[in-house]
Amino acid sequence: MVQGTVNWNTQLDKKWLQEYVDDWVAFYQKATEEGEVASYIPILAEANPNHLGIAIHGKNGMRICSGDVNTTFTIQSISKVISFMVACMERGVSYVLDRVDVEPTGEAFNSIMHLEMKSLNKPFNPFVNAGALTVTSMLEGKTSKEKLAPLLKLLEKIIGYRPKINQAVFKSENDTSARNRAIGYYLVETGFLESDLEVTLETYFKQCSIEVTVDDLARIGLILANDGEDPDSDEEIIPRQIARITKALMLTCGMYDASGKFATYVGIPAKSGVSGGIVAVAPPRVRNAPFPFIEGCGIGVFGPALESRGNSIAGMKLLKHIASQWDLSIF
Ligand code: GLU
């Protein structure tokens, strides 16, 4: 791999950037050996652990991608970003945040422990399963189809086509859902669930089973990087306040219980999912330095071999490297 400091000033041309990214992906692909694919949802264990792909989207259609970019995978927990934004758009930010907190837990995403440890019993944040189920229960509609429709519509607006729900993944998760059901029953008992439990679970498992590619994740990242607007058409896709809160939550709670480390060592909002996807958001930098994507970019990564917290092991390393090379940190 190319070592040392690069003078990006002379290297901003797309061909050069492509060569660097290809080089980095080839290098970090070896790190996939250090992780393991998720198996608690049985069908996810069928993923190829050696896959690694990345897409980086910027303004004016600038796109760099490398590695396994054509593989589709299920969005899993990254859907919590979408459901949170839709719930805020439908119900208003205060309504949602009155019912779900914005604090990191430092515990696993499906931990039950904290639910009983805080006086209010309010789920800690929208990205742990307790918070995500609560958010999903707030979505308008009585059936899972009605609740999912605005999620799919928002995604369609962002990625340019209507994504599919992978029925096999939905079934696999639904068949092995004891822990999420336990969380759901607890939320019913404490009065946080606003819809029927079965409808909420079905909606949640289906939103997690939406199929995406790294390019789709990069598009989501790009819109968030631009505070909710499409940087090329200037169309508002997500209200600015909601986009900003979402980015704050991604930075503090997006990478499971490695969120602090990711914020410290990479320094950009991101959200990962157990299928190995990561969406990362690099907002425009105010400093006038000769770095690629100075006007901001969205990054989508896929690498199903995970580290112990549930994040793509090679994906995290690749993002850390790119963020340091291109000075992407927001700090
Ligand atoms: N559907 C998964 C679950 O709830 C999502 C987990 C994740 O990606 O963090 O267990």
Coordinates of C-alpha atoms and ligand atoms in Angstrom, one line a residue:
M1 CA 0.0 0.0 0.0
V2 CA 1.1 3.6 -0.6
Q3 CA 2.6 4.8 2.6
G4 CA 3.4 8.3 4.0
T5 CA 1.8 11.6 3.4
V6 CA 0.4 12.3 0.0
N7 CA 0.3 15.8 -1.5
W8 CA -3.4 15.8 -2.4
N9 CA -3.0 19.2 -4.0
T10 CA -1.6 17.5 -7.1
Q11 CA -3.7 14.4 -6.9
L12 CA -7.3 15.5 -6.9
D13 CA -8.0 14.1 -10.3
K14 CA -10.5 11.3 -10.3
K15 CA -8.1 8.8 -11.8
W16 CA -5.6 9.3 -9.1
L17 CA -8.2 9.1 -6.4
Q18 CA -9.5 5.9 -7.9
E19 CA -6.0 4.3 -7.8
Y20 CA -5.5 5.2 -4.2
V21 CA -8.9 3.8 -3.2
D22 CA -8.3 0.6 -5.1
D23 CA -4.9 0.3 -3.4
W24 CA -6.5 0.8 0.1
V25 CA -9.3 -1.6 -0.5
A26 CA -6.9 -4.3 -1.7
F27 CA -4.8 -3.7 1.4
Y28 CA -7.6 -3.7 4.0
Q29 CA -9.4 -6.7 2.3
K30 CA -6.8 -8.8 4.2
A31 CA -8.4 -7.6 7.5
T32 CA -11.6 -9.4 6.7
E33 CA -9.8 -12.5 7.9
E34 CA -9.8 -11.1 11.4
G35 CA -13.5 -10.9 11.7
E36 CA -16.6 -13.2 11.6
V37 CA -19.9 -12.9 9.9
A38 CA -23.0 -12.5 12.1
S39 CA -24.8 -15.8 12.7
Y40 CA -27.5 -15.0 15.3
I41 CA -29.7 -14.3 12.3
P42 CA -28.9 -17.7 10.5
I43 CA -29.1 -16.5 6.9
L44 CA -26.5 -13.7 7.5
A45 CA -24.0 -16.5 8.2
E46 CA -24.2 -17.3 4.4
A47 CA -22.4 -14.0 3.5
N48 CA -18.9 -14.2 2.0
P49 CA -16.6 -13.0 4.9
N50 CA -14.0 -11.9 2.4
H51 CA -16.1 -9.3 0.7
L52 CA -15.1 -5.7 1.0
G53 CA -16.5 -2.8 -1.1
I54 CA -16.8 0.9 -0.9
A55 CA -18.6 3.8 -2.7
I56 CA -17.8 7.4 -2.1
H57 CA -20.3 10.0 -3.5
G58 CA -19.7 13.7 -3.6
K59 CA -21.1 16.8 -5.3
N60 CA -21.5 17.0 -9.1
G61 CA -22.0 13.3 -9.4
M62 CA -18.4 12.6 -8.3
R63 CA -18.3 8.9 -7.5
I64 CA -15.3 6.6 -6.5
C65 CA -16.0 3.0 -5.8
S66 CA -13.9 -0.1 -5.4
G67 CA -14.0 -3.7 -4.4
D68 CA -17.3 -5.7 -4.1
V69 CA -19.6 -2.9 -5.1
N70 CA -22.3 -4.9 -6.9
T71 CA -23.1 -7.2 -4.0
T72 CA -26.5 -6.4 -2.4
F73 CA -27.0 -6.9 1.3
T74 CA -29.6 -6.1 3.9
I75 CA -29.5 -2.7 5.5
Q76 CA -30.1 -4.1 9.1
S77 CA -29.5 -1.5 11.8
I78 CA -28.8 1.3 9.3
S79 CA -32.5 1.3 8.7
K80 CA -32.8 2.8 12.2
V81 CA -31.4 6.0 10.8
I82 CA -34.2 6.0 8.2
S83 CA -37.0 5.1 10.6
F84 CA -35.9 7.7 13.1
M85 CA -35.9 10.4 10.4
V86 CA -39.4 9.3 9.1
A87 CA -40.8 9.2 12.6
C88 CA -39.5 12.8 13.3
M89 CA -40.9 13.9 9.9
E90 CA -44.3 12.4 10.7
R91 CA -44.6 13.1 14.5
G92 CA -42.2 16.0 15.1
V93 CA -38.8 15.9 16.7
S94 CA -40.1 16.7 20.3
Y95 CA -42.7 14.0 20.2
V96 CA -40.1 11.4 19.3
L97 CA -37.4 12.6 21.7
D98 CA -39.9 12.7 24.5
R99 CA -40.2 9.0 24.2
V100 CA -36.7 8.0 23.2
D101 CA -33.5 9.4 24.7
V102 CA -30.3 10.5 22.9
E103 CA -27.7 8.9 25.2
P104 CA -25.1 6.3 24.2
T105 CA -25.4 3.1 26.3
G106 CA -21.9 1.6 26.1
E107 CA -23.8 -1.7 25.9
A108 CA -24.6 -4.0 23.0
F109 CA -27.4 -2.9 20.6
N110 CA -29.8 -5.6 21.8
S111 CA -29.0 -5.3 25.5
I112 CA -32.0 -5.4 27.9
M113 CA -30.0 -4.4 31.0
H114 CA -30.3 -0.6 30.8
L115 CA -34.1 -0.6 30.3
E116 CA -34.6 -1.2 33.9
M117 CA -31.8 0.9 35.2
K118 CA -33.0 4.4 34.5
S119 CA -35.9 5.9 36.4
L120 CA -37.9 6.9 33.4
N121 CA -37.3 3.5 31.6
K122 CA -37.1 5.5 28.4
P123 CA -35.0 3.7 25.8
F124 CA -31.5 5.2 25.7
N125 CA -31.4 6.1 22.0
P126 CA -33.1 5.3 18.6
F127 CA -30.2 3.1 17.5
V128 CA -30.3 0.4 20.2
N129 CA -33.1 -2.1 19.6
A130 CA -35.3 -0.9 22.4
G131 CA -35.2 2.6 21.0
A132 CA -35.6 1.4 17.4
L133 CA -38.6 -0.7 18.2
T134 CA -40.2 2.3 20.0
V135 CA -39.5 4.5 17.0
T136 CA -40.9 2.0 14.6
S137 CA -44.1 1.7 16.8
M138 CA -44.5 5.5 16.4
L139 CA -44.6 5.4 12.6
E140 CA -48.0 6.2 11.2
G141 CA -50.2 3.4 10.0
K142 CA -51.9 0.3 11.4
T143 CA -50.2 -2.4 9.4
S144 CA -46.5 -3.1 8.7
K145 CA -47.2 -2.2 5.0
E146 CA -48.6 1.2 5.9
K147 CA -45.7 1.9 8.3
L148 CA -43.0 0.8 5.8
A149 CA -44.4 2.8 2.9
P150 CA -42.9 6.2 3.9
L151 CA -39.6 4.5 4.7
L152 CA -39.4 3.0 1.2
K153 CA -40.6 6.3 -0.3
L154 CA -37.9 8.3 1.5
L155 CA -35.2 5.7 0.4
E156 CA -36.5 5.8 -3.2
K157 CA -36.2 9.6 -3.2
I158 CA -32.6 9.3 -1.9
I159 CA -31.3 6.3 -4.0
G160 CA -33.4 6.7 -7.1
Y161 CA -35.3 3.4 -7.1
R162 CA -37.6 1.6 -4.8
P163 CA -35.6 -0.9 -2.8
K164 CA -36.8 -4.5 -2.2
I165 CA -37.4 -6.3 1.1
N166 CA -35.4 -9.6 1.2
Q167 CA -38.1 -12.0 2.3
A168 CA -35.7 -14.8 3.2
V169 CA -33.8 -12.5 5.6
F170 CA -37.1 -11.3 7.1
K171 CA -38.1 -14.9 7.7
S172 CA -34.8 -15.9 9.2
E173 CA -34.9 -13.0 11.6
N174 CA -38.5 -13.4 12.5
D175 CA -37.9 -17.1 13.2
T176 CA -35.1 -16.4 15.6
S177 CA -36.4 -13.2 17.2
A178 CA -36.6 -14.2 20.9
R179 CA -34.5 -11.4 22.2
N180 CA -36.2 -8.7 20.1
R181 CA -39.5 -10.1 21.3
A182 CA -38.3 -9.9 24.9
I183 CA -37.4 -6.2 24.4
G184 CA -40.8 -5.7 22.7
Y185 CA -42.8 -7.2 25.6
Y186 CA -40.8 -5.1 28.0
L187 CA -41.8 -2.0 26.0
V188 CA -45.4 -3.0 26.0
E189 CA -45.3 -3.4 29.8
T190 CA -43.7 0.0 30.3
G191 CA -46.1 1.7 27.9
F192 CA -43.5 2.8 25.4
L193 CA -44.8 0.8 22.4
E194 CA -47.4 2.8 20.5
S195 CA -48.5 0.1 18.1
D196 CA -49.5 -3.5 18.4
L197 CA -46.4 -5.6 19.3
E198 CA -46.6 -8.0 16.3
V199 CA -47.1 -5.2 13.8
T200 CA -44.1 -3.3 15.3
L201 CA -41.9 -6.4 15.2
E202 CA -42.9 -7.3 11.6
T203 CA -42.3 -3.7 10.5
Y204 CA -38.9 -3.7 12.3
F205 CA -37.7 -7.0 10.8
K206 CA -38.8 -5.9 7.4
Q207 CA -37.1 -2.5 7.6
C208 CA -33.9 -4.4 8.6
S209 CA -34.4 -6.7 5.5
I210 CA -34.3 -3.9 2.9
E211 CA -31.7 -4.6 0.3
V212 CA -29.1 -2.1 -0.6
T213 CA -25.7 -1.6 -2.2
V214 CA -22.7 0.5 -1.1
D215 CA -23.8 3.1 -3.6
D216 CA -27.2 3.4 -1.9
L217 CA -25.5 3.9 1.5
A218 CA -23.2 6.5 0.0
R219 CA -26.2 8.4 -1.4
I220 CA -27.8 8.4 2.1
G221 CA -24.5 9.7 3.5
L222 CA -24.2 12.4 0.9
I223 CA -27.7 13.8 1.6
L224 CA -27.0 13.8 5.4
A225 CA -23.6 15.4 4.7
N226 CA -25.4 18.2 3.0
D227 CA -27.8 18.7 6.0
G228 CA -30.7 16.9 4.2
E229 CA -30.4 18.6 0.8
D230 CA -29.4 17.0 -2.5
P231 CA -26.2 18.9 -3.2
D232 CA -26.8 18.9 -6.9
S233 CA -30.5 19.8 -7.2
D234 CA -30.7 21.7 -3.8
E235 CA -33.9 19.8 -3.2
E236 CA -34.7 19.4 0.5
I237 CA -35.1 15.7 1.1
I238 CA -34.8 15.7 4.9
P239 CA -35.5 18.7 7.0
R240 CA -32.3 20.3 8.2
Q241 CA -33.0 20.0 11.9
I242 CA -33.8 16.3 11.6
A243 CA -30.7 15.7 9.5
R244 CA -28.5 17.4 12.1
I245 CA -29.9 15.5 15.1
T246 CA -29.5 12.3 13.1
K247 CA -25.9 13.0 12.5
A248 CA -25.3 13.8 16.2
L249 CA -26.9 10.4 17.1
M250 CA -24.8 8.7 14.5
L251 CA -21.6 10.2 15.9
T252 CA -22.5 9.3 19.5
C253 CA -24.4 6.0 19.1
G254 CA -24.0 4.8 15.5
M255 CA -21.2 2.3 15.8
Y256 CA -22.6 0.2 18.7
D257 CA -20.4 0.2 21.8
A258 CA -17.4 1.2 19.7
S259 CA -19.0 4.6 18.9
G260 CA -16.7 6.6 21.2
K261 CA -13.6 5.0 19.6
F262 CA -14.9 5.6 16.1
A263 CA -15.7 9.3 16.9
T264 CA -12.2 9.7 18.4
Y265 CA -10.2 7.9 15.8
V266 CA -12.2 8.5 12.6
G267 CA -14.2 11.6 13.6
I268 CA -17.3 11.4 11.3
P269 CA -20.9 10.4 11.9
A270 CA -21.6 6.8 10.9
K271 CA -24.0 3.9 11.4
S272 CA -23.3 0.3 10.9
G273 CA -25.4 -2.8 10.7
V274 CA -24.7 -6.5 11.4
S275 CA -24.8 -7.5 7.8
G276 CA -21.5 -5.6 7.5
G277 CA -22.8 -2.3 6.0
I278 CA -21.6 1.1 7.2
V279 CA -22.9 4.5 6.1
A280 CA -20.5 7.4 6.9
V281 CA -21.1 11.1 6.6
A282 CA -18.3 13.5 5.8
P283 CA -19.8 17.1 5.9
P284 CA -18.1 19.9 3.9
R285 CA -15.0 21.1 5.6
V286 CA -14.7 24.8 6.3
R287 CA -10.9 24.8 6.0
N288 CA -9.7 25.6 2.6
A289 CA -7.2 22.8 2.2
P290 CA -6.5 20.7 -0.9
F291 CA -8.2 17.5 0.1
P292 CA -10.6 15.3 -1.9
F293 CA -14.3 15.8 -1.3
I294 CA -13.7 19.1 0.5
E295 CA -17.4 19.9 -0.2
G296 CA -18.5 16.8 1.7
C297 CA -19.3 13.2 0.7
G298 CA -21.2 10.1 1.7
I299 CA -19.5 6.8 2.1
G300 CA -21.0 3.4 1.9
V301 CA -19.0 0.4 3.0
F302 CA -19.8 -3.3 2.9
G303 CA -17.7 -6.0 4.6
P304 CA -19.6 -8.7 6.4
A305 CA -16.8 -10.0 8.6
L306 CA -17.4 -8.2 11.9
E307 CA -15.4 -7.3 15.0
S308 CA -16.7 -8.2 18.4
R309 CA -19.0 -5.2 18.7
G310 CA -20.8 -5.9 15.4
N311 CA -19.1 -3.5 13.0
S312 CA -17.4 -4.5 9.8
I313 CA -13.8 -5.0 10.8
A314 CA -12.2 -4.2 7.5
G315 CA -14.8 -1.5 6.8
M316 CA -13.8 0.3 10.0
K317 CA -10.1 0.1 9.2
L318 CA -10.7 1.3 5.7
L319 CA -12.8 4.3 6.9
K320 CA -10.2 5.2 9.5
H321 CA -7.5 5.2 6.8
I322 CA -9.5 7.3 4.3
A323 CA -10.6 9.8 7.0
S324 CA -7.0 10.4 8.1
Q325 CA -5.6 10.6 4.5
W326 CA -8.3 13.0 3.3
D327 CA -8.7 14.9 6.6
L328 CA -12.4 14.0 6.8
S329 CA -12.8 14.4 10.6
I330 CA -15.3 17.0 11.7
F331 CA -13.1 18.0 14.6
Ligands
GLU1 N1 -32.2 -6.9 12.6 C1 -31.1 -6.9 13.6 C2 -31.6 -7.0 15.0 O1 -32.4 -6.4 15.4 C3 -30.4 -5.6 13.4 C4 -29.1 -5.5 14.2 C5 -28.1 -4.6 13.7 O2 -27.8 -4.5 12.5 O3 -27.5 -4.0 14.6 O4 -31.1 -7.9 15.7

